[in-house]
Backbone as a chain_set.jsonl record, in Angstrom:
{"seq": "MGNNSKIMLSFALSLFWGELNKNGMETGMHPDRIQEKYNDYYKEIVSKGTLDEAMGCFEQMVLEFMEELSEKENISNEELIQRAKRMIEREFSDPALRLADVAAMVGLSPNYFSTVFKEITGQGFADYLTERRMKEAQHLIMTTRYKSGEIAAKVGYDNSTYFSSTFKKYAGMTVSQYREMIHP", "coords": {"N": [[33.895, -4.541, 30.242], [31.944, -7.381, 31.286], [28.818, -6.576, 32.795], [28.916, -3.86, 32.189], [29.63, -3.785, 29.494], [27.349, -4.828, 28.266], [25.577, -2.844, 28.987], [26.661, -0.728, 27.548], [26.128, -1.696, 24.992], [23.343, -1.701, 25.003], [23.047, 1.009, 25.148], [24.051, 1.658, 22.636], [21.983, 0.596, 21.105], [19.94, 2.365, 21.807], [21.014, 4.741, 20.729], [21.019, 4.017, 18.028], [18.204, 3.797, 17.397], [17.512, 6.406, 18.054], [18.995, 7.93, 16.152], [17.776, 7.065, 13.785], [15.19, 8.1, 14.117], [15.796, 10.855, 14.373], [16.833, 11.459, 11.877], [14.662, 11.182, 10.3], [13.94, 8.691, 9.306], [11.595, 6.407, 8.148], [9.77, 3.857, 9.659], [7.529, 2.421, 9.134], [5.861, 1.654, 11.103], [3.525, 2.219, 13.748], [4.143, 4.839, 16.115], [3.877, 3.996, 18.853], [4.2, 1.252, 18.596], [6.809, 1.13, 17.681], [8.2, 2.018, 19.964], [7.492, -0.042, 21.685], [8.711, -2.211, 20.408], [11.398, -1.428, 20.577], [11.678, -1.472, 23.392], [11.323, -4.219, 23.825], [13.612, -5.301, 22.504], [15.623, -4.06, 24.012], [15.212, -5.182, 26.573], [15.731, -7.852, 25.944], [18.43, -7.765, 25.137], [19.792, -6.889, 27.51], [19.239, -9.034, 29.125], [20.776, -11.128, 28.313], [23.343, -13.581, 28.875], [26.022, -13.34, 28.179], [28.397, -11.099, 26.644], [28.788, -11.719, 23.94], [26.383, -13.049, 23.297], [24.569, -10.953, 23.736], [25.51, -9.138, 21.823], [24.983, -10.61, 19.528], [22.201, -10.602, 19.62], [21.729, -7.841, 19.267], [22.776, -7.506, 16.672], [20.973, -9.132, 15.272], [18.623, -7.673, 15.639], [19.237, -5.326, 14.18], [19.492, -6.434, 11.61], [16.868, -7.444, 11.194], [15.427, -5.049, 11.269], [16.531, -3.716, 9.038], [15.709, -5.44, 7.013], [12.919, -5.124, 7.16], [12.779, -2.416, 6.453], [13.827, -2.53, 3.867], [11.889, -4.103, 2.586], [9.739, -2.324, 2.771], [10.665, -0.272, 1.119], [10.429, -1.436, -1.346], [7.804, -1.346, -1.948], [5.379, 0.158, -3.898], [4.324, 3.593, -4.28], [1.667, 3.678, -5.042], [0.642, 1.278, -3.988], [1.018, 1.785, -1.269], [-0.771, 3.896, -0.925], [-3.132, 2.574, -1.54], [-3.24, 0.89, 0.674], [-3.568, 2.85, 2.611], [-6.074, 3.844, 1.882], [-7.635, 1.616, 2.434], [-7.352, 1.57, 5.196], [-8.629, 3.968, 5.834], [-11.193, 3.309, 5.016], [-11.829, 1.375, 6.935], [-11.635, 2.88, 9.282], [-12.977, 5.342, 9.088], [-15.134, 6.227, 10.606], [-14.138, 6.981, 13.004], [-13.758, 9.719, 14.975], [-11.286, 10.745, 15.67], [-9.516, 10.155, 13.677], [-6.75, 11.004, 11.784], [-4.644, 12.595, 9.327], [-1.927, 12.232, 9.948], [-1.993, 9.85, 11.403], [-2.73, 7.924, 9.493], [-0.667, 8.246, 7.667], [1.511, 7.407, 9.242], [0.825, 4.75, 9.568], [1.247, 3.697, 7.014], [3.884, 4.195, 6.774], [5.021, 6.639, 5.949], [6.136, 10.061, 5.93], [4.026, 12.677, 7.217], [3.86, 14.981, 5.481], [4.935, 14.077, 3.006], [3.23, 11.914, 2.54], [0.788, 13.29, 2.243], [1.223, 14.693, -0.161], [1.687, 12.567, -2.007], [-0.701, 11.154, -1.718], [-2.582, 12.956, -2.759], [-1.643, 13.169, -5.4], [-2.113, 10.573, -6.348], [-4.822, 9.94, -5.778], [-6.18, 12.175, -6.589], [-7.419, 13.823, -4.86], [-7.246, 15.746, -1.854], [-6.317, 14.545, 1.423], [-8.151, 15.286, 3.527], [-10.432, 16.054, 2.05], [-11.007, 13.635, 0.791], [-11.556, 11.959, 2.993], [-13.765, 13.328, 4.071], [-15.592, 13.068, 1.94], [-15.952, 10.289, 1.968], [-17.158, 9.946, 4.451], [-19.481, 11.455, 4.079], [-20.778, 10.015, 2.047], [-21.385, 7.699, 3.439], [-23.103, 8.819, 5.32], [-25.227, 9.602, 3.643], [-26.063, 7.068, 2.84], [-26.93, 6.026, 5.313], [-29.046, 7.757, 5.857], [-30.783, 7.038, 3.844], [-31.353, 4.378, 4.485], [-32.014, 4.069, 7.159], [-33.678, 5.252, 10.156], [-32.315, 6.995, 11.706], [-31.575, 9.871, 13.675], [-30.235, 13.112, 12.87], [-28.032, 13.771, 14.579], [-27.312, 11.239, 15.496], [-26.488, 10.024, 13.151], [-24.339, 11.67, 12.537], [-22.532, 10.948, 14.592], [-22.089, 8.273, 13.894], [-20.69, 8.468, 11.542], [-18.333, 9.699, 12.123], [-18.245, 12.276, 13.281], [-17.949, 14.459, 15.968], [-19.284, 16.742, 16.522], [-22.448, 17.653, 15.912], [-23.573, 19.881, 14.683], [-21.517, 20.844, 13.07], [-21.297, 18.619, 11.414], [-23.819, 18.767, 10.137], [-23.585, 21.178, 8.674], [-21.462, 20.512, 7.011], [-22.581, 18.377, 5.622], [-24.642, 19.709, 4.246], [-23.134, 21.382, 2.589], [-21.875, 19.431, 1.06], [-23.991, 17.84, -0.067], [-25.74, 19.711, -0.979], [-28.084, 20.285, 0.244], [-30.024, 20.199, 3.298], [-29.906, 17.699, 5.933], [-32.517, 16.906, 6.644], [-33.945, 17.805, 4.391], [-32.8, 16.186, 2.455], [-33.561, 13.677, 3.405], [-36.332, 13.942, 3.138], [-36.518, 14.111, 0.383], [-35.707, 11.546, -0.329], [-37.457, 9.875, 1.082], [-40.408, 10.611, 0.51]], "CA": [[33.742, -5.955, 30.534], [30.779, -7.769, 32.066], [27.564, -5.84, 32.618], [29.167, -2.561, 31.561], [29.616, -3.982, 28.047], [25.944, -4.953, 27.853], [24.988, -1.516, 29.13], [27.113, 0.048, 26.393], [25.41, -2.216, 23.833], [21.978, -1.178, 25.067], [23.193, 2.419, 24.801], [24.169, 1.674, 21.173], [20.623, 0.396, 20.599], [19.251, 3.639, 21.985], [21.551, 5.661, 19.729], [20.542, 3.547, 16.722], [16.816, 4.236, 17.237], [17.493, 7.868, 18.075], [19.468, 8.432, 14.858], [16.733, 6.809, 12.786], [14.129, 9.081, 14.319], [16.323, 12.198, 14.124], [17.029, 11.638, 10.441], [13.398, 11.05, 9.6], [13.74, 7.382, 8.693], [10.275, 5.877, 8.435], [9.828, 2.428, 9.924], [6.291, 1.769, 8.733], [5.132, 1.233, 12.288], [2.978, 3.258, 14.608], [5.143, 5.207, 17.118], [3.773, 3.16, 20.05], [4.763, -0.059, 18.252], [8.261, 1.321, 17.624], [8.667, 2.05, 21.348], [7.324, -1.396, 22.226], [9.75, -3.056, 19.815], [12.648, -0.992, 21.201], [11.694, -2.001, 24.767], [11.534, -5.672, 23.734], [15.02, -5.537, 22.191], [16.435, -3.638, 25.156], [15.094, -6.216, 27.615], [16.403, -9.059, 25.478], [19.878, -7.532, 25.157], [20.332, -6.859, 28.863], [19.015, -10.322, 29.798], [21.728, -12.123, 27.816], [24.364, -13.948, 29.844], [27.363, -12.928, 27.768], [28.46, -10.011, 25.676], [28.593, -12.293, 22.602], [24.949, -13.269, 23.114], [23.942, -9.638, 23.629], [25.898, -8.593, 20.518], [24.209, -11.365, 18.539], [20.836, -10.069, 19.685], [21.761, -6.515, 18.649], [22.947, -7.712, 15.231], [19.709, -9.656, 14.755], [17.693, -6.551, 15.613], [19.595, -4.463, 13.048], [19.145, -7.156, 10.377], [15.408, -7.453, 11.067], [14.997, -3.705, 10.922], [16.948, -3.433, 7.668], [14.842, -6.226, 6.143], [11.628, -4.424, 7.14], [12.959, -1.187, 5.691], [14.012, -2.927, 2.48], [10.571, -4.505, 2.08], [8.948, -1.105, 2.642], [11.138, 0.493, -0.024], [10.021, -2.115, -2.565], [6.375, -1.142, -2.131], [5.141, 1.374, -4.671], [3.458, 4.601, -3.66], [0.284, 3.298, -5.314], [0.259, 0.257, -3.012], [0.917, 2.438, 0.035], [-2.024, 4.665, -0.906], [-4.214, 1.587, -1.443], [-3.288, 0.506, 2.089], [-4.134, 3.995, 3.332], [-7.504, 3.891, 1.588], [-8.271, 0.527, 3.191], [-7.415, 2.005, 6.584], [-9.682, 4.98, 5.91], [-12.46, 2.58, 4.915], [-12.077, 0.724, 8.229], [-11.581, 3.793, 10.425], [-13.535, 6.667, 8.814], [-16.105, 6.625, 11.624], [-13.4, 7.423, 14.19], [-13.565, 11.172, 14.902], [-9.884, 11.088, 15.916], [-8.679, 9.774, 12.536], [-6.006, 12.148, 11.249], [-3.682, 12.32, 8.272], [-0.683, 11.736, 10.542], [-2.204, 8.45, 11.788], [-2.718, 7.101, 8.285], [0.696, 8.329, 7.142], [2.357, 6.546, 10.078], [0.466, 3.357, 9.304], [1.87, 3.262, 5.762], [5.315, 4.42, 6.875], [5.468, 7.845, 5.258], [5.985, 11.281, 6.709], [2.741, 13.302, 6.883], [3.95, 15.866, 4.318], [5.108, 13.271, 1.792], [1.976, 11.175, 2.365], [-0.217, 14.218, 1.73], [1.545, 14.951, -1.565], [1.479, 11.341, -2.79], [-2.129, 10.839, -1.67], [-3.279, 13.84, -3.707], [-1.217, 12.794, -6.751], [-2.676, 9.289, -6.753], [-6.289, 9.913, -5.697], [-6.772, 13.383, -7.155], [-8.059, 14.565, -3.774], [-6.506, 15.847, -0.613], [-6.765, 13.592, 2.437], [-9.347, 15.771, 4.224], [-11.562, 15.964, 1.12], [-11.292, 12.215, 0.588], [-12.199, 11.474, 4.211], [-15.087, 13.95, 4.147], [-16.449, 12.43, 0.941], [-16.293, 8.94, 2.445], [-18.11, 10.11, 5.549], [-20.753, 11.952, 3.548], [-21.427, 8.902, 1.336], [-21.968, 6.837, 4.473], [-24.241, 9.554, 5.876], [-26.325, 9.462, 2.682], [-26.53, 5.69, 2.934], [-27.681, 5.891, 6.559], [-30.306, 8.5, 5.706], [-31.651, 6.241, 2.959], [-31.661, 3.027, 4.974], [-32.368, 4.037, 8.584], [-34.451, 6.376, 10.69], [-31.482, 7.697, 12.666], [-31.616, 11.33, 13.681], [-29.02, 13.734, 12.339], [-26.949, 13.636, 15.551], [-26.89, 9.842, 15.518], [-25.744, 9.8, 11.906], [-23.064, 12.379, 12.703], [-21.659, 10.121, 15.425], [-21.758, 7.03, 13.194], [-19.777, 8.716, 10.42], [-17.072, 10.269, 12.57], [-18.302, 13.68, 13.689], [-18.307, 14.708, 17.361], [-20.114, 17.939, 16.559], [-23.537, 17.444, 14.951], [-23.77, 21.121, 13.918], [-20.491, 20.825, 12.022], [-21.722, 17.579, 10.475], [-24.942, 19.274, 9.337], [-23.105, 22.173, 7.703], [-20.647, 19.783, 6.034], [-23.511, 17.622, 4.78], [-25.324, 20.663, 3.353], [-22.15, 21.791, 1.592], [-21.602, 18.275, 0.206], [-25.178, 17.364, -0.788], [-26.51, 20.84, -1.508], [-29.327, 20.393, 1.006], [-29.895, 19.756, 4.684], [-30.204, 16.288, 6.17], [-33.974, 16.712, 6.584], [-34.346, 17.945, 2.978], [-32.332, 14.982, 1.766], [-34.442, 12.593, 3.865], [-37.661, 14.184, 2.517], [-36.385, 13.78, -1.031], [-35.569, 10.093, -0.434], [-38.685, 9.279, 1.634], [-41.426, 11.666, 0.464]], "C": [[32.451, -6.163, 31.328], [29.545, -6.947, 31.741], [27.769, -4.481, 31.961], [29.138, -2.675, 30.041], [28.188, -4.104, 27.538], [25.224, -3.615, 27.972], [25.387, -0.64, 27.948], [26.388, -0.403, 25.122], [23.96, -1.721, 23.835], [21.973, 0.321, 24.762], [23.311, 2.567, 23.283], [22.802, 1.477, 20.525], [19.83, 1.696, 20.683], [19.719, 4.663, 20.958], [21.051, 5.313, 18.325], [19.119, 4.046, 16.456], [16.723, 5.755, 17.204], [17.94, 8.475, 16.754], [18.433, 8.214, 13.764], [15.624, 7.844, 12.896], [14.586, 10.491, 13.965], [16.448, 12.475, 12.633], [15.787, 11.372, 9.619], [13.2, 9.72, 8.903], [12.385, 6.858, 9.118], [10.372, 4.373, 8.61], [8.59, 1.7, 9.451], [5.467, 1.292, 9.909], [4.609, 2.445, 13.033], [4.012, 3.571, 15.699], [5.075, 4.362, 18.397], [4.376, 1.781, 19.801], [6.278, 0.02, 18.168], [8.828, 1.285, 19.046], [8.578, 0.663, 21.975], [8.418, -2.319, 21.7], [11.117, -2.708, 20.412], [12.759, -1.58, 22.606], [11.952, -3.506, 24.775], [13.003, -5.994, 23.466], [15.92, -5.178, 23.377], [16.42, -4.713, 26.237], [15.842, -7.485, 27.209], [17.92, -8.908, 25.551], [20.431, -7.602, 26.576], [20.129, -8.177, 29.609], [20.011, -11.395, 29.358], [22.847, -12.338, 28.835], [25.751, -13.466, 29.488], [27.272, -11.766, 26.792], [28.24, -10.539, 24.264], [27.117, -12.529, 22.315], [24.218, -11.939, 22.922], [24.251, -9.006, 22.276], [25.141, -9.304, 19.401], [22.774, -10.88, 18.472], [20.759, -8.703, 18.999], [21.898, -6.633, 17.129], [21.66, -8.214, 14.594], [18.675, -8.542, 14.638], [17.974, -5.647, 14.416], [19.212, -5.137, 11.736], [17.637, -7.182, 10.144], [14.893, -6.077, 10.642], [15.335, -3.387, 9.468], [16.083, -4.208, 6.662], [13.467, -5.571, 6.023], [11.712, -3.162, 6.283], [13.103, -1.493, 4.208], [12.683, -3.341, 1.851], [9.703, -3.286, 1.849], [9.357, -0.329, 1.395], [10.716, -0.131, -1.346], [8.527, -1.976, -2.844], [6.169, 0.183, -2.845], [4.256, 2.339, -3.889], [1.995, 4.248, -3.87], [-0.206, 2.27, -4.296], [0.125, 0.872, -1.618], [-0.389, 3.222, 0.147], [-3.222, 3.722, -0.875], [-4.361, 1.107, -0.001], [-3.935, 1.611, 2.913], [-5.643, 4.066, 3.111], [-8.257, 2.783, 2.322], [-8.383, 0.901, 4.672], [-8.525, 3.042, 6.764], [-11.045, 4.298, 5.871], [-12.82, 1.918, 6.255], [-12.314, 1.734, 9.344], [-12.298, 5.131, 10.23], [-14.507, 7.143, 9.882], [-15.44, 7.058, 12.936], [-13.153, 8.927, 14.09], [-12.105, 11.6, 15.067], [-8.971, 10.723, 14.745], [-8.064, 11.018, 11.903], [-5.034, 11.675, 10.182], [-2.409, 11.709, 8.855], [-0.807, 10.265, 10.945], [-2.084, 7.529, 10.576], [-1.317, 7.097, 7.68], [1.627, 7.411, 7.93], [2.079, 5.072, 9.785], [1.127, 2.849, 8.019], [3.365, 3.572, 5.721], [5.843, 5.603, 6.108], [5.348, 9.038, 6.197], [4.652, 11.922, 6.32], [2.799, 14.19, 5.635], [4.062, 15.078, 3.015], [3.838, 12.475, 1.502], [0.912, 12.074, 1.736], [-0.018, 14.477, 0.235], [1.229, 13.736, -2.43], [-0.007, 10.982, -2.836], [-2.887, 11.667, -2.702], [-2.909, 13.486, -5.151], [-1.95, 11.546, -7.232], [-4.202, 9.296, -6.756], [-6.948, 11.111, -6.383], [-7.471, 14.241, -6.115], [-7.095, 14.68, -2.61], [-7.088, 14.871, 0.397], [-8.075, 14.031, 3.084], [-10.578, 15.677, 3.327], [-11.985, 14.512, 0.903], [-12.049, 11.654, 1.794], [-13.61, 12.045, 4.351], [-16.042, 13.291, 3.162], [-16.886, 11.038, 1.403], [-17.329, 9.012, 3.556], [-19.479, 10.563, 5.039], [-21.5, 10.864, 2.761], [-22.075, 7.946, 2.334], [-23.175, 7.519, 5.103], [-25.443, 9.439, 4.94], [-26.921, 8.059, 2.747], [-27.38, 5.491, 4.192], [-29.016, 6.619, 6.501], [-31.29, 7.681, 4.876], [-32.139, 4.955, 3.618], [-32.074, 2.954, 6.441], [-33.246, 5.218, 8.934], [-33.639, 7.145, 11.736], [-31.664, 9.199, 12.533], [-30.261, 11.852, 13.221], [-27.828, 13.573, 13.286], [-26.413, 12.217, 15.635], [-26.056, 9.512, 14.284], [-24.369, 10.457, 12.009], [-22.084, 11.516, 13.487], [-21.212, 8.862, 14.688], [-20.782, 7.242, 12.038], [-18.54, 9.512, 10.823], [-17.077, 11.734, 12.956], [-18.745, 13.78, 15.142], [-19.329, 15.83, 17.469], [-21.203, 17.817, 15.486], [-23.822, 18.703, 14.122], [-22.758, 21.192, 12.774], [-20.826, 19.771, 10.963], [-22.819, 18.115, 9.557], [-24.486, 20.281, 8.296], [-22.24, 21.507, 6.633], [-21.54, 18.999, 5.08], [-24.195, 18.551, 3.778], [-24.385, 21.124, 2.242], [-21.92, 20.666, 0.569], [-22.811, 17.922, -0.675], [-26.006, 18.49, -1.398], [-27.859, 21.013, -0.833], [-29.092, 19.877, 2.412], [-30.204, 18.263, 4.778], [-31.699, 16.045, 6.051], [-34.489, 16.866, 5.158], [-33.959, 16.691, 2.188], [-33.236, 13.808, 2.125], [-35.818, 12.723, 3.208], [-37.616, 13.819, 1.028], [-36.358, 12.261, -1.229], [-36.868, 9.399, -0.003], [-39.79, 10.328, 1.653], [-42.668, 11.38, 1.297]], "O": [[31.937, -5.239, 31.957], [29.258, -6.658, 30.579], [26.887, -4.0, 31.25], [28.67, -1.759, 29.365], [27.851, -3.547, 26.493], [24.364, -3.291, 27.154], [24.563, 0.099, 27.407], [26.07, 0.423, 24.267], [23.42, -1.365, 22.788], [21.014, 0.84, 24.19], [22.741, 3.492, 22.704], [22.493, 2.111, 19.517], [19.136, 2.074, 19.74], [18.9, 5.376, 20.378], [20.707, 6.195, 17.538], [18.855, 4.647, 15.415], [15.956, 6.324, 16.426], [17.333, 9.434, 16.28], [18.235, 9.079, 12.912], [15.174, 8.397, 11.892], [13.846, 11.241, 13.328], [16.2, 13.592, 12.179], [15.841, 11.337, 8.39], [12.374, 9.621, 7.995], [12.055, 6.86, 10.304], [10.992, 3.69, 7.795], [8.595, 0.471, 9.374], [4.47, 0.593, 9.724], [5.168, 3.539, 12.959], [4.693, 2.659, 16.167], [6.116, 4.043, 18.971], [4.995, 1.205, 20.695], [6.965, -0.928, 18.546], [9.819, 0.603, 19.304], [9.475, 0.244, 22.706], [8.985, -3.113, 22.451], [11.904, -3.604, 20.716], [13.801, -2.121, 22.976], [12.697, -4.013, 25.614], [13.578, -6.861, 24.124], [16.86, -5.905, 23.698], [17.466, -5.108, 26.752], [16.506, -8.113, 28.033], [18.615, -9.829, 25.982], [21.421, -8.289, 26.825], [20.782, -8.412, 30.625], [20.079, -12.461, 29.97], [23.245, -11.422, 29.554], [26.571, -13.21, 30.369], [26.226, -11.493, 26.205], [27.576, -9.882, 23.462], [26.646, -12.242, 21.215], [23.355, -11.817, 22.053], [23.374, -8.41, 21.65], [24.709, -8.67, 18.439], [22.2, -10.761, 17.389], [19.827, -8.441, 18.238], [21.208, -5.933, 16.387], [21.292, -7.776, 13.503], [17.938, -8.474, 13.655], [17.047, -5.245, 13.714], [18.667, -4.488, 10.843], [17.179, -6.966, 9.022], [14.033, -5.964, 9.768], [14.5, -2.843, 8.746], [15.763, -3.695, 5.59], [12.913, -5.471, 4.929], [10.816, -2.883, 5.485], [12.547, -0.776, 3.376], [12.389, -2.972, 0.714], [9.0, -3.211, 0.841], [8.504, 0.212, 0.691], [10.65, 0.56, -2.362], [8.043, -2.444, -3.874], [6.721, 1.208, -2.444], [3.54, 1.95, -2.966], [1.167, 4.483, -2.99], [-1.327, 2.369, -3.798], [-0.785, 0.515, -0.869], [-1.036, 3.211, 1.194], [-4.232, 4.038, -0.245], [-5.478, 0.936, 0.489], [-4.745, 1.345, 3.8], [-6.399, 4.32, 4.048], [-9.383, 2.987, 2.776], [-9.38, 0.59, 5.324], [-9.273, 2.992, 7.741], [-11.95, 4.674, 6.616], [-13.985, 1.909, 6.652], [-13.105, 1.48, 10.253], [-12.238, 5.983, 11.117], [-14.689, 8.348, 10.05], [-16.129, 7.459, 13.874], [-12.414, 9.369, 13.21], [-11.73, 12.695, 14.649], [-7.766, 10.961, 14.815], [-8.768, 11.959, 11.537], [-4.651, 10.506, 10.141], [-1.875, 10.753, 8.293], [0.162, 9.513, 10.842], [-1.422, 6.492, 10.629], [-0.837, 6.057, 7.23], [2.449, 6.711, 7.338], [2.997, 4.252, 9.759], [1.524, 1.686, 7.951], [4.038, 3.247, 4.743], [6.988, 5.59, 5.659], [4.557, 9.024, 7.14], [4.191, 11.728, 5.195], [1.881, 14.155, 4.815], [3.37, 15.373, 2.041], [3.417, 12.373, 0.349], [0.218, 11.664, 0.805], [-0.977, 14.478, -0.536], [0.577, 13.861, -3.467], [-0.512, 10.556, -3.874], [-3.731, 11.145, -3.429], [-3.77, 13.503, -6.031], [-2.361, 11.47, -8.39], [-4.815, 8.714, -7.651], [-8.131, 11.067, -6.719], [-8.053, 15.273, -6.449], [-6.237, 13.821, -2.407], [-8.224, 14.421, 0.246], [-9.012, 13.238, 3.182], [-11.647, 15.269, 3.781], [-13.176, 14.205, 0.84], [-13.055, 10.963, 1.638], [-14.542, 11.325, 4.708], [-17.182, 12.988, 3.513], [-18.047, 10.659, 1.247], [-18.269, 8.219, 3.588], [-20.512, 10.099, 5.523], [-22.728, 10.804, 2.811], [-23.175, 7.446, 2.103], [-24.172, 6.858, 5.391], [-26.561, 9.204, 5.398], [-28.14, 7.891, 2.711], [-28.433, 4.856, 4.135], [-30.011, 6.138, 7.044], [-32.484, 7.64, 5.174], [-33.243, 4.496, 3.324], [-32.446, 1.883, 6.92], [-33.517, 6.078, 8.095], [-34.208, 7.865, 12.557], [-31.876, 9.727, 11.442], [-29.272, 11.119, 13.19], [-26.724, 13.27, 12.835], [-25.214, 12.007, 15.821], [-25.048, 8.81, 14.368], [-23.36, 9.871, 11.617], [-20.93, 11.37, 13.086], [-20.069, 8.431, 14.844], [-20.121, 6.299, 11.604], [-17.779, 9.952, 9.961], [-16.026, 12.375, 12.96], [-19.792, 13.249, 15.512], [-20.139, 15.861, 18.395], [-20.91, 17.871, 14.291], [-24.266, 18.599, 12.978], [-23.104, 21.556, 11.65], [-20.658, 20.006, 9.767], [-22.755, 17.938, 8.34], [-24.947, 20.245, 7.156], [-22.286, 21.904, 5.469], [-21.288, 18.959, 3.875], [-24.313, 18.218, 2.599], [-24.794, 21.242, 1.087], [-21.789, 20.92, -0.628], [-22.667, 17.729, -1.882], [-26.873, 18.245, -2.237], [-28.687, 21.802, -1.289], [-28.097, 19.207, 2.688], [-30.696, 17.651, 3.83], [-32.114, 15.074, 5.419], [-35.387, 16.128, 4.752], [-34.725, 16.211, 1.353], [-33.63, 13.033, 1.253], [-36.399, 11.728, 2.773], [-38.581, 13.277, 0.489], [-36.926, 11.752, -2.196], [-37.318, 8.454, -0.65], [-40.084, 10.884, 2.712], [-43.588, 12.197, 1.333]]}, "num_chains": 1, "name": "protein.A"}
């Protein structure tokens, strides 16, 4: 009765989220957003004046979550990969961009995302990201006078030596050779 009932309901909310995470249910949200949403619901539940109001809030949360999950399930893998590619296009210059980040954004586990990404694009995630970065590096070499280290930073590499070796592997020549070929 009273506050103990609301505490038990908030405990049920915690169990609900915990079971979803334990069983690998994907919510389509970044983990920080999931925690934020959980905190919002928790605060709302415990702030209700009556158990009926708190229960109504909990039911609404479950319905909203189920609707989000249902919408996610109706999205094809092709559309999820298109979303992932758009994210890569926006974020490729971020050195911290990782497969797990993109997978979380589209609501898939990293392993499943990796498999589906390769099936749909014909490339693994790392190869796709590297190719995107190298194309941007080529563009910057052609259109700017940036030094190799500056280009490395602009296309998502913290280590300019690693960038240079990756560029040579990709283009078949060094950055300076490529620049000389473009601007003789």
